[in-house]
Amino acid sequence: MNKKFFIRTYGCQMNVNDSELVSAILADSGFEKVENIEKADIVLFNSCTVRQHAEDRVIGRITQEGGRKDSDNLPVIGLLGCVAQRIGDKLLKNIDALDFAVGTDQYRKLPALIKEVLQKKKRATLVEQDNKEVYGDIKPLRRQGPNAFVTIMRGCNNFCTYCVVPYVRGRERSRELDKILEEIEIAGQNGFKDVTLLGQNVNSYHYKNQKFADLLNKAADIKTIKRLRFVTSHPKDLSCKVIDTMASKKKICKSIHLPLQSGSDKILDKMNRKYDFSHYRKLIRKLRSAMPQIAITTDVMVGFPGETESDFMYTQHALDSIRFDYSFTFKYSPRKGTKAANFKNQVEEDVRLQRLQKLIDLQNSITHEKYKEKIGDVATVYVEQVSKKDENELSGRTEDNKIAVFPGDKELIGSFVNIKITGATGWTLLGKKIA
Ligand code: SF4
């Protein structure tokens, strides 16, 4: 009988897509994917290591799952992804329930490793880095839903001083352009009409002499899809050519996630972000001048080492003046092995928390105002699912990446529907279907 595996994913969209690649690799080797953890012989956790909280959470889940092991040691439990890459060896020594840990470049070896773990009851880690691996030939086994993620590059060369990604995902490398286009085309044929291109820094994509704008141009001409998005952009690499391509191609959604991190030039420099606030502001002006309707979201961090009250005020001013549609706000979390973890003047936890709360309050009020400004507009919604709160309502995403909810029949899932926006609550637009 085929052994069954279950995979739980934590963290970013890259992790979601990695889990789809792992699922494809295992399914190709005869393992069967199940959606119920209790039916699985193999339980995999694919987790993120960007913040300590994420690591703690997955360690808790492994320990909890270990309580279900039977006398045959089933289910066997494996840890994948950035946490496995960073501290897999250590966790294998310290957590009895964990059977193996496999880093981000070793997923092709998973089937053989799992067979060995099952037969010989051995425990192992595979965390060697391979700076050429892009899994370009693997067709992801996608999760259900109308949106597809397509990874265009892996790794990162930027070494922001607070970030572990370059250490756990290795150096930047891009996938073959034709393979990416083929994957998008197939995703569209399979019903995924909304495709998001993924990479830690998509703007530095390059394959031979093709850059990100070339990829966008070609991807936007693929007939099987209707919407194209991308994430994440780095302000130092976002070019005028990409902005012009976004503006000129109807299928490219008029929304962008552009992490600012701080409004203070001193802190941006200490973060090694390689741009200043004035450069960032210019990009925002260019984006809004090319696409007046564009939605802009960002990441902002508070409490980075050395952040004074006046540095923090620059960040508040940045949010106030730019008026992002939404900001993902974080408090700095020191990560072992990064430069910033050794910086002297670390900010006290209570100060970090206070600043975080102030930014959240500020952004919430801006987001609320921006959403209210949409009332009366017509928006096209790609319907994703029945609303979690009301079975007579549907939810989906607008072109500018906002969640919209409206009354409708579930047969509309997977289609594009025009709605008139009638209200806004928190981060959700409310609407009514129009002809
Ligand atoms: S650009 Fe900076 S924050 Fe983003 S993944 Fe690379 S090092 Fe980390």
Short mmCIF file of C-alpha atoms and ligand atoms in Angstrom, two decimals:
data_model
loop_
_atom_site.label_atom_id
_atom_site.label_comp_id
_atom_site.label_asym_id
_atom_site.label_seq_id
_atom_site.Cartn_x
_atom_site.Cartn_y
_atom_site.Cartn_z
CA MET A 1 0.00 0.00 0.00
CA ASN A 2 1.25 3.51 -0.85
CA LYS A 3 2.43 5.49 2.12
CA LYS A 4 0.46 8.66 2.72
CA PHE A 5 1.95 12.06 3.43
CA PHE A 6 0.53 15.26 4.83
CA ILE A 7 2.29 18.60 4.54
CA ARG A 8 1.68 21.70 6.63
CA THR A 9 3.15 24.98 5.44
CA TYR A 10 4.04 28.05 7.48
CA GLY A 11 5.41 31.34 6.22
CA CYS A 12 5.57 33.09 2.87
CA GLN A 13 4.24 32.22 -0.60
CA MET A 14 7.68 30.83 -1.50
CA ASN A 15 7.13 28.23 1.18
CA VAL A 16 3.65 27.47 -0.17
CA ASN A 17 5.13 26.91 -3.63
CA ASP A 18 8.00 24.83 -2.18
CA SER A 19 5.41 22.58 -0.52
CA GLU A 20 3.76 22.15 -3.93
CA LEU A 21 7.14 21.13 -5.40
CA VAL A 22 7.73 18.67 -2.55
CA SER A 23 4.24 17.24 -3.06
CA ALA A 24 5.01 16.71 -6.76
CA ILE A 25 8.36 15.04 -6.00
CA LEU A 26 6.73 12.66 -3.50
CA ALA A 27 3.68 11.93 -5.67
CA ASP A 28 6.00 11.08 -8.60
CA SER A 29 7.68 8.52 -6.34
CA GLY A 30 4.44 6.80 -5.40
CA PHE A 31 3.55 8.55 -2.15
CA GLU A 32 -0.05 9.67 -1.76
CA LYS A 33 -0.96 13.15 -0.54
CA VAL A 34 -3.72 13.40 2.09
CA GLU A 35 -5.42 16.46 3.53
CA ASN A 36 -6.14 14.89 6.93
CA ILE A 37 -3.08 14.81 9.17
CA GLU A 38 -4.45 11.85 11.13
CA LYS A 39 -4.47 9.65 8.03
CA ALA A 40 -0.81 10.32 7.22
CA ASP A 41 2.15 7.93 7.67
CA ILE A 42 4.50 10.82 7.02
CA VAL A 43 3.88 14.28 8.46
CA LEU A 44 5.93 17.12 6.99
CA PHE A 45 6.24 20.63 8.39
CA ASN A 46 7.61 23.21 5.96
CA SER A 47 8.44 26.19 8.06
CA CYS A 48 9.83 29.68 8.02
CA THR A 49 12.73 30.98 10.07
CA VAL A 50 12.43 34.71 9.47
CA ARG A 51 11.15 35.34 12.99
CA GLN A 52 11.74 33.46 16.24
CA HIS A 53 8.00 33.11 16.78
CA ALA A 54 7.65 31.02 13.58
CA GLU A 55 10.42 28.68 14.69
CA ASP A 56 8.91 28.25 18.17
CA ARG A 57 5.53 27.46 16.66
CA VAL A 58 6.77 24.64 14.43
CA ILE A 59 8.83 23.12 17.25
CA GLY A 60 5.64 23.06 19.35
CA ARG A 61 3.71 21.35 16.53
CA ILE A 62 6.39 18.68 16.04
CA THR A 63 6.36 17.86 19.75
CA GLN A 64 2.56 17.73 19.77
CA GLU A 65 2.44 15.47 16.71
CA GLY A 66 5.07 13.20 18.28
CA GLY A 67 2.47 12.29 20.91
CA ARG A 68 0.54 10.38 18.20
CA LYS A 69 3.40 8.03 17.24
CA ASP A 70 2.55 4.33 17.49
CA SER A 71 4.82 1.38 18.31
CA ASP A 72 6.04 1.42 14.65
CA ASN A 73 7.11 5.06 15.10
CA LEU A 74 4.29 6.18 12.76
CA PRO A 75 3.71 8.81 11.69
CA VAL A 76 7.31 9.64 10.89
CA ILE A 77 7.82 13.38 11.19
CA GLY A 78 9.99 15.52 8.94
CA LEU A 79 10.93 19.18 9.01
CA LEU A 80 11.53 21.02 5.72
CA GLY A 81 12.51 24.48 4.61
CA CYS A 82 14.44 27.33 6.15
CA VAL A 83 14.23 26.12 9.77
CA ALA A 84 15.55 22.70 8.74
CA GLN A 85 18.33 24.43 6.82
CA ARG A 86 19.29 26.64 9.73
CA ILE A 87 18.96 24.42 12.80
CA GLY A 88 17.85 20.98 11.53
CA ASP A 89 20.85 19.19 13.10
CA LYS A 90 20.25 20.79 16.45
CA LEU A 91 16.53 20.06 16.43
CA LEU A 92 17.12 16.41 15.51
CA LYS A 93 19.35 16.06 18.57
CA ASN A 94 16.90 17.82 20.89
CA ILE A 95 13.47 16.62 19.73
CA ASP A 96 12.95 12.84 19.92
CA ALA A 97 9.75 13.00 17.84
CA LEU A 98 11.56 14.45 14.83
CA ASP A 99 12.81 11.83 12.34
CA PHE A 100 14.45 13.93 9.64
CA ALA A 101 15.19 17.49 8.54
CA VAL A 102 15.66 18.46 4.88
CA GLY A 103 16.84 21.90 3.72
CA THR A 104 15.59 23.97 0.81
CA ASP A 105 18.00 22.59 -1.84
CA GLN A 106 17.64 18.86 -1.09
CA TYR A 107 13.97 18.11 -1.81
CA ARG A 108 14.80 15.77 -4.72
CA LYS A 109 16.34 13.36 -2.21
CA LEU A 110 13.24 13.27 0.00
CA PRO A 111 11.61 10.09 -1.44
CA ALA A 112 14.77 8.01 -0.92
CA LEU A 113 15.32 9.46 2.52
CA ILE A 114 11.74 8.81 3.63
CA LYS A 115 11.94 5.19 2.43
CA GLU A 116 15.10 4.69 4.48
CA VAL A 117 13.55 6.32 7.54
CA LEU A 118 10.50 4.06 7.22
CA GLN A 119 12.46 0.83 6.63
CA LYS A 120 15.53 1.26 8.79
CA LYS A 121 14.03 3.53 11.43
CA LYS A 122 17.00 5.81 10.96
CA ARG A 123 17.04 9.56 11.61
CA ALA A 124 18.84 11.99 9.29
CA THR A 125 19.41 15.54 8.12
CA LEU A 126 20.03 16.67 4.54
CA VAL A 127 20.93 20.34 4.57
CA GLU A 128 23.69 20.75 2.02
CA GLN A 129 23.25 23.93 -0.02
CA ASP A 130 23.23 23.76 -3.80
CA ASN A 131 23.43 27.17 -5.39
CA LYS A 132 22.35 25.81 -8.78
CA GLU A 133 19.12 24.11 -7.69
CA VAL A 134 15.97 25.85 -8.99
CA TYR A 135 13.67 22.79 -9.39
CA GLY A 136 13.00 24.17 -12.89
CA ASP A 137 11.81 20.84 -14.34
CA ILE A 138 9.33 19.97 -11.57
CA LYS A 139 5.66 20.65 -12.16
CA PRO A 140 4.18 21.66 -8.78
CA LEU A 141 1.27 19.69 -7.37
CA ARG A 142 -0.83 22.77 -6.67
CA ARG A 143 -3.09 23.24 -3.71
CA GLN A 144 -6.76 23.80 -4.43
CA GLY A 145 -7.92 27.28 -5.33
CA PRO A 146 -7.90 29.59 -8.29
CA ASN A 147 -4.49 31.24 -7.68
CA ALA A 148 -1.14 29.77 -8.70
CA PHE A 149 2.30 30.70 -7.42
CA VAL A 150 5.18 30.35 -9.86
CA THR A 151 8.70 30.67 -8.46
CA ILE A 152 10.98 32.50 -10.91
CA MET A 153 14.14 32.64 -8.81
CA ARG A 154 15.55 31.34 -5.56
CA GLY A 155 17.91 32.74 -2.96
CA CYS A 156 19.08 36.27 -2.30
CA ASN A 157 22.36 38.21 -2.58
CA ASN A 158 21.36 41.27 -0.63
CA PHE A 159 22.35 40.43 2.94
CA CYS A 160 20.12 42.91 4.72
CA THR A 161 21.73 42.89 8.14
CA TYR A 162 18.64 41.57 9.96
CA CYS A 163 17.75 38.76 7.55
CA VAL A 164 18.61 35.04 7.53
CA VAL A 165 17.30 34.34 4.03
CA PRO A 166 20.67 34.56 2.18
CA TYR A 167 22.10 32.09 4.70
CA VAL A 168 19.26 29.56 4.49
CA ARG A 169 18.21 29.90 0.84
CA GLY A 170 21.64 30.54 -0.61
CA ARG A 171 22.73 32.79 -3.46
CA GLU A 172 20.35 34.22 -6.01
CA ARG A 173 19.70 32.16 -9.15
CA SER A 174 16.99 32.53 -11.79
CA ARG A 175 14.96 29.90 -13.58
CA GLU A 176 15.01 29.44 -17.33
CA LEU A 177 12.59 31.92 -18.88
CA ASP A 178 10.94 29.41 -21.24
CA LYS A 179 10.27 26.98 -18.39
CA ILE A 180 8.58 29.74 -16.38
CA LEU A 181 6.39 30.72 -19.33
CA GLU A 182 5.47 27.07 -19.92
CA GLU A 183 4.52 26.65 -16.25
CA ILE A 184 2.30 29.75 -16.36
CA GLU A 185 0.60 28.54 -19.54
CA ILE A 186 -0.11 25.13 -18.01
CA ALA A 187 -1.36 26.70 -14.76
CA GLY A 188 -3.82 28.75 -16.82
CA GLN A 189 -4.96 25.67 -18.77
CA ASN A 190 -5.61 23.97 -15.44
CA GLY A 191 -7.92 26.75 -14.28
CA PHE A 192 -5.52 28.99 -12.35
CA LYS A 193 -6.35 32.34 -13.91
CA ASP A 194 -4.51 34.49 -11.38
CA VAL A 195 -0.77 33.84 -11.30
CA THR A 196 1.77 35.34 -8.90
CA LEU A 197 5.46 35.27 -9.83
CA LEU A 198 7.62 34.68 -6.77
CA GLY A 199 11.14 35.46 -5.73
CA GLN A 200 12.94 37.07 -2.80
CA ASN A 201 13.84 39.96 -5.13
CA VAL A 202 11.97 39.51 -8.42
CA ASN A 203 13.36 42.74 -9.87
CA SER A 204 16.82 41.23 -10.13
CA TYR A 205 15.59 38.27 -12.19
CA HIS A 206 17.90 37.61 -15.10
CA TYR A 207 18.31 34.63 -17.35
CA LYS A 208 20.92 35.03 -20.08
CA ASN A 209 20.14 38.53 -21.43
CA GLN A 210 16.49 38.51 -20.28
CA LYS A 211 15.53 40.70 -17.33
CA PHE A 212 12.42 40.89 -15.20
CA ALA A 213 10.65 43.38 -17.50
CA ASP A 214 11.18 40.94 -20.43
CA LEU A 215 9.72 38.10 -18.41
CA LEU A 216 6.73 40.22 -17.37
CA ASN A 217 6.11 41.30 -20.95
CA LYS A 218 6.09 37.73 -22.24
CA ALA A 219 4.11 36.32 -19.30
CA ALA A 220 1.43 38.98 -19.70
CA ASP A 221 0.87 37.79 -23.29
CA ILE A 222 -0.02 34.25 -22.21
CA LYS A 223 -3.64 33.72 -23.20
CA THR A 224 -4.57 31.05 -20.65
CA ILE A 225 -4.32 33.43 -17.67
CA LYS A 226 -6.18 36.62 -16.85
CA ARG A 227 -4.16 38.22 -14.06
CA LEU A 228 -0.46 38.44 -13.36
CA ARG A 229 1.12 39.61 -10.08
CA PHE A 230 4.59 39.46 -8.60
CA VAL A 231 6.22 39.60 -5.20
CA THR A 232 8.62 40.72 -3.68
CA SER A 233 10.13 43.86 -5.18
CA HIS A 234 13.27 45.50 -3.84
CA PRO A 235 13.30 49.33 -4.04
CA LYS A 236 16.95 49.38 -5.14
CA ASP A 237 16.17 47.22 -8.20
CA LEU A 238 12.69 48.31 -9.32
CA SER A 239 13.36 49.77 -12.78
CA CYS A 240 11.45 52.28 -14.91
CA LYS A 241 11.15 49.52 -17.51
CA VAL A 242 9.26 47.31 -15.06
CA ILE A 243 6.98 50.22 -14.10
CA ASP A 244 6.30 50.99 -17.79
CA THR A 245 5.59 47.30 -18.47
CA MET A 246 3.15 47.16 -15.56
CA ALA A 247 1.38 50.24 -16.88
CA SER A 248 1.19 49.03 -20.47
CA LYS A 249 -0.01 45.45 -19.96
CA LYS A 250 -3.63 45.06 -18.95
CA LYS A 251 -3.13 41.63 -17.39
CA ILE A 252 -0.50 42.85 -14.94
CA CYS A 253 -2.38 43.83 -11.80
CA LYS A 254 -1.99 47.41 -10.73
CA SER A 255 -0.69 46.58 -7.29
CA ILE A 256 2.77 46.26 -5.86
CA HIS A 257 4.35 45.19 -2.58
CA LEU A 258 7.42 47.37 -2.06
CA PRO A 259 9.08 46.90 1.35
CA LEU A 260 10.19 50.21 2.85
CA GLN A 261 11.42 48.82 6.23
CA SER A 262 12.21 52.27 7.71
CA GLY A 263 11.68 55.94 6.97
CA SER A 264 15.06 56.84 8.49
CA ASP A 265 18.08 56.98 6.17
CA LYS A 266 20.38 56.16 9.08
CA ILE A 267 18.45 52.95 9.84
CA LEU A 268 18.13 52.00 6.16
CA ASP A 269 21.90 52.27 5.92
CA LYS A 270 22.42 50.10 9.02
CA MET A 271 19.99 47.59 7.53
CA ASN A 272 22.12 47.53 4.34
CA ARG A 273 19.04 48.23 2.23
CA LYS A 274 21.06 50.22 -0.35
CA TYR A 275 18.48 53.00 -0.91
CA ASP A 276 17.39 56.07 1.01
CA PHE A 277 13.94 57.44 1.67
CA SER A 278 14.22 60.00 -1.10
CA HIS A 279 14.84 57.19 -3.66
CA TYR A 280 11.86 55.29 -2.27
CA ARG A 281 9.62 58.39 -2.54
CA LYS A 282 10.67 58.86 -6.16
CA LEU A 283 9.64 55.29 -6.94
CA ILE A 284 6.24 55.88 -5.36
CA ARG A 285 5.79 59.02 -7.49
CA LYS A 286 6.75 57.15 -10.65
CA LEU A 287 4.40 54.27 -9.86
CA ARG A 288 1.48 56.59 -9.13
CA SER A 289 2.15 58.77 -12.11
CA ALA A 290 2.27 55.73 -14.45
CA MET A 291 -0.73 54.02 -12.79
CA PRO A 292 -2.89 56.44 -10.75
CA GLN A 293 -5.08 53.57 -9.54
CA ILE A 294 -2.19 51.45 -8.22
CA ALA A 295 -2.42 49.90 -4.74
CA ILE A 296 0.86 49.95 -2.84
CA THR A 297 1.61 47.82 0.21
CA THR A 298 4.79 47.63 2.22
CA ASP A 299 6.74 46.00 5.08
CA VAL A 300 7.91 48.18 7.94
CA MET A 301 10.10 47.17 10.86
CA VAL A 302 10.33 48.98 14.20
CA GLY A 303 12.93 48.67 16.94
CA PHE A 304 15.91 47.91 14.69
CA PRO A 305 19.14 48.32 16.75
CA GLY A 306 19.96 51.99 17.19
CA GLU A 307 16.47 53.22 16.21
CA THR A 308 15.88 56.42 18.19
CA GLU A 309 12.58 58.18 18.77
CA SER A 310 13.37 60.55 15.90
CA ASP A 311 14.19 57.63 13.52
CA PHE A 312 10.84 56.16 14.45
CA MET A 313 9.15 59.50 13.75
CA TYR A 314 10.61 59.41 10.22
CA THR A 315 8.92 56.04 9.75
CA GLN A 316 5.61 57.38 11.06
CA HIS A 317 5.96 60.33 8.71
CA ALA A 318 6.66 57.94 5.80
CA LEU A 319 3.41 56.05 6.44
CA ASP A 320 1.49 59.27 6.90
CA SER A 321 2.76 60.87 3.72
CA ILE A 322 2.77 57.85 1.37
CA ARG A 323 -0.54 56.45 2.61
CA PHE A 324 0.02 52.80 1.75
CA ASP A 325 -3.04 50.66 1.15
CA TYR A 326 -1.64 48.33 3.78
CA SER A 327 1.59 47.91 5.76
CA PHE A 328 2.82 44.66 7.24
CA THR A 329 4.37 45.97 10.44
CA PHE A 330 6.90 43.97 12.45
CA LYS A 331 9.04 44.49 15.45
CA TYR A 332 12.68 43.65 14.95
CA SER A 333 13.51 40.09 16.00
CA PRO A 334 17.26 39.36 16.36
CA ARG A 335 18.27 36.29 14.33
CA LYS A 336 21.41 34.43 15.29
CA GLY A 337 24.06 34.55 12.57
CA THR A 338 22.94 37.89 11.13
CA LYS A 339 25.05 41.04 11.52
CA ALA A 340 22.34 43.02 13.28
CA ALA A 341 22.07 40.44 16.07
CA ASN A 342 25.55 41.59 17.18
CA PHE A 343 24.85 45.32 16.89
CA LYS A 344 25.27 47.00 20.23
CA ASN A 345 22.39 49.41 20.96
CA GLN A 346 19.50 46.87 20.74
CA VAL A 347 16.14 48.55 21.47
CA GLU A 348 14.31 47.49 24.65
CA GLU A 349 11.41 45.09 24.07
CA ASP A 350 8.81 47.39 25.66
CA VAL A 351 9.90 50.27 23.39
CA ARG A 352 9.67 48.00 20.33
CA LEU A 353 6.18 46.94 21.36
CA GLN A 354 4.99 50.52 21.92
CA ARG A 355 6.33 51.63 18.54
CA LEU A 356 4.76 48.64 16.84
CA GLN A 357 1.36 49.45 18.33
CA LYS A 358 1.63 53.09 17.25
CA LEU A 359 2.39 52.05 13.66
CA ILE A 360 -0.41 49.49 13.60
CA ASP A 361 -2.89 52.13 14.81
CA LEU A 362 -1.66 54.65 12.26
CA GLN A 363 -1.82 52.19 9.36
CA ASN A 364 -5.22 50.88 10.40
CA SER A 365 -6.70 54.35 10.22
CA ILE A 366 -5.08 55.00 6.80
CA THR A 367 -6.25 51.63 5.45
CA HIS A 368 -9.73 52.30 6.75
CA GLU A 369 -9.85 55.67 4.97
CA LYS A 370 -8.46 54.21 1.74
CA TYR A 371 -11.00 51.39 1.73
CA LYS A 372 -13.85 53.85 2.37
CA GLU A 373 -12.69 55.88 -0.64
CA LYS A 374 -13.54 52.84 -2.76
CA ILE A 375 -17.25 52.91 -1.89
CA GLY A 376 -19.27 53.55 -5.05
CA ASP A 377 -16.55 52.19 -7.37
CA VAL A 378 -16.99 49.17 -9.62
CA ALA A 379 -14.41 46.41 -9.17
CA THR A 380 -13.79 43.11 -10.92
CA VAL A 381 -13.46 40.29 -8.41
CA TYR A 382 -11.85 36.94 -9.09
CA VAL A 383 -14.08 34.73 -6.98
CA GLU A 384 -12.06 32.38 -4.78
CA GLN A 385 -14.36 30.76 -2.24
CA VAL A 386 -17.52 30.81 -0.16
CA SER A 387 -17.13 33.44 2.55
CA LYS A 388 -16.00 31.98 5.87
CA LYS A 389 -18.57 34.07 7.73
CA ASP A 390 -21.67 33.54 5.61
CA GLU A 391 -22.39 30.63 3.27
CA ASN A 392 -24.58 32.84 1.08
CA GLU A 393 -21.67 35.12 0.32
CA LEU A 394 -18.57 34.72 -1.82
CA SER A 395 -15.14 36.17 -1.39
CA GLY A 396 -12.41 36.95 -3.87
CA ARG A 397 -9.76 39.45 -4.78
CA THR A 398 -9.96 42.68 -6.71
CA GLU A 399 -7.33 43.59 -9.26
CA ASP A 400 -5.60 45.73 -6.63
CA ASN A 401 -5.40 42.72 -4.32
CA LYS A 402 -8.13 43.60 -1.84
CA ILE A 403 -10.49 41.02 -0.42
CA ALA A 404 -14.08 41.64 -1.49
CA VAL A 405 -17.22 39.90 -0.21
CA PHE A 406 -20.62 39.90 -1.90
CA PRO A 407 -23.80 37.78 -1.99
CA GLY A 408 -23.64 35.13 -4.70
CA ASP A 409 -23.93 31.52 -5.74
CA LYS A 410 -20.93 29.24 -5.28
CA GLU A 411 -21.06 28.31 -8.96
CA LEU A 412 -19.35 31.66 -9.51
CA ILE A 413 -16.15 30.40 -7.84
CA GLY A 414 -13.31 30.63 -10.33
CA SER A 415 -15.00 33.32 -12.45
CA PHE A 416 -14.59 37.09 -12.72
CA VAL A 417 -17.52 39.12 -11.44
CA ASN A 418 -18.14 42.87 -11.47
CA ILE A 419 -19.36 44.29 -8.19
CA LYS A 420 -20.35 47.72 -6.99
CA ILE A 421 -18.60 48.48 -3.70
CA THR A 422 -21.14 49.36 -1.06
CA GLY A 423 -19.10 49.30 2.15
CA ALA A 424 -15.83 48.47 3.86
CA THR A 425 -15.06 46.76 7.15
CA GLY A 426 -11.46 46.44 8.33
CA TRP A 427 -9.57 45.05 5.35
CA THR A 428 -12.59 43.79 3.43
CA LEU A 429 -14.64 45.49 0.75
CA LEU A 430 -18.35 44.71 0.66
CA GLY A 431 -20.26 44.77 -2.58
CA LYS A 432 -23.15 43.74 -4.78
CA LYS A 433 -22.89 41.90 -8.05
CA ILE A 434 -23.76 43.97 -11.09
CA ALA A 435 -24.47 42.79 -14.61
S1 SF4 B 1 16.26 41.42 0.14
FE1 SF4 B 1 16.99 41.56 2.27
S2 SF4 B 1 15.12 41.13 3.47
FE2 SF4 B 1 14.72 40.39 1.40
S3 SF4 B 1 15.32 38.24 1.44
FE3 SF4 B 1 17.10 39.38 0.72
S4 SF4 B 1 18.32 39.79 2.55
FE4 SF4 B 1 16.25 39.19 3.23
#
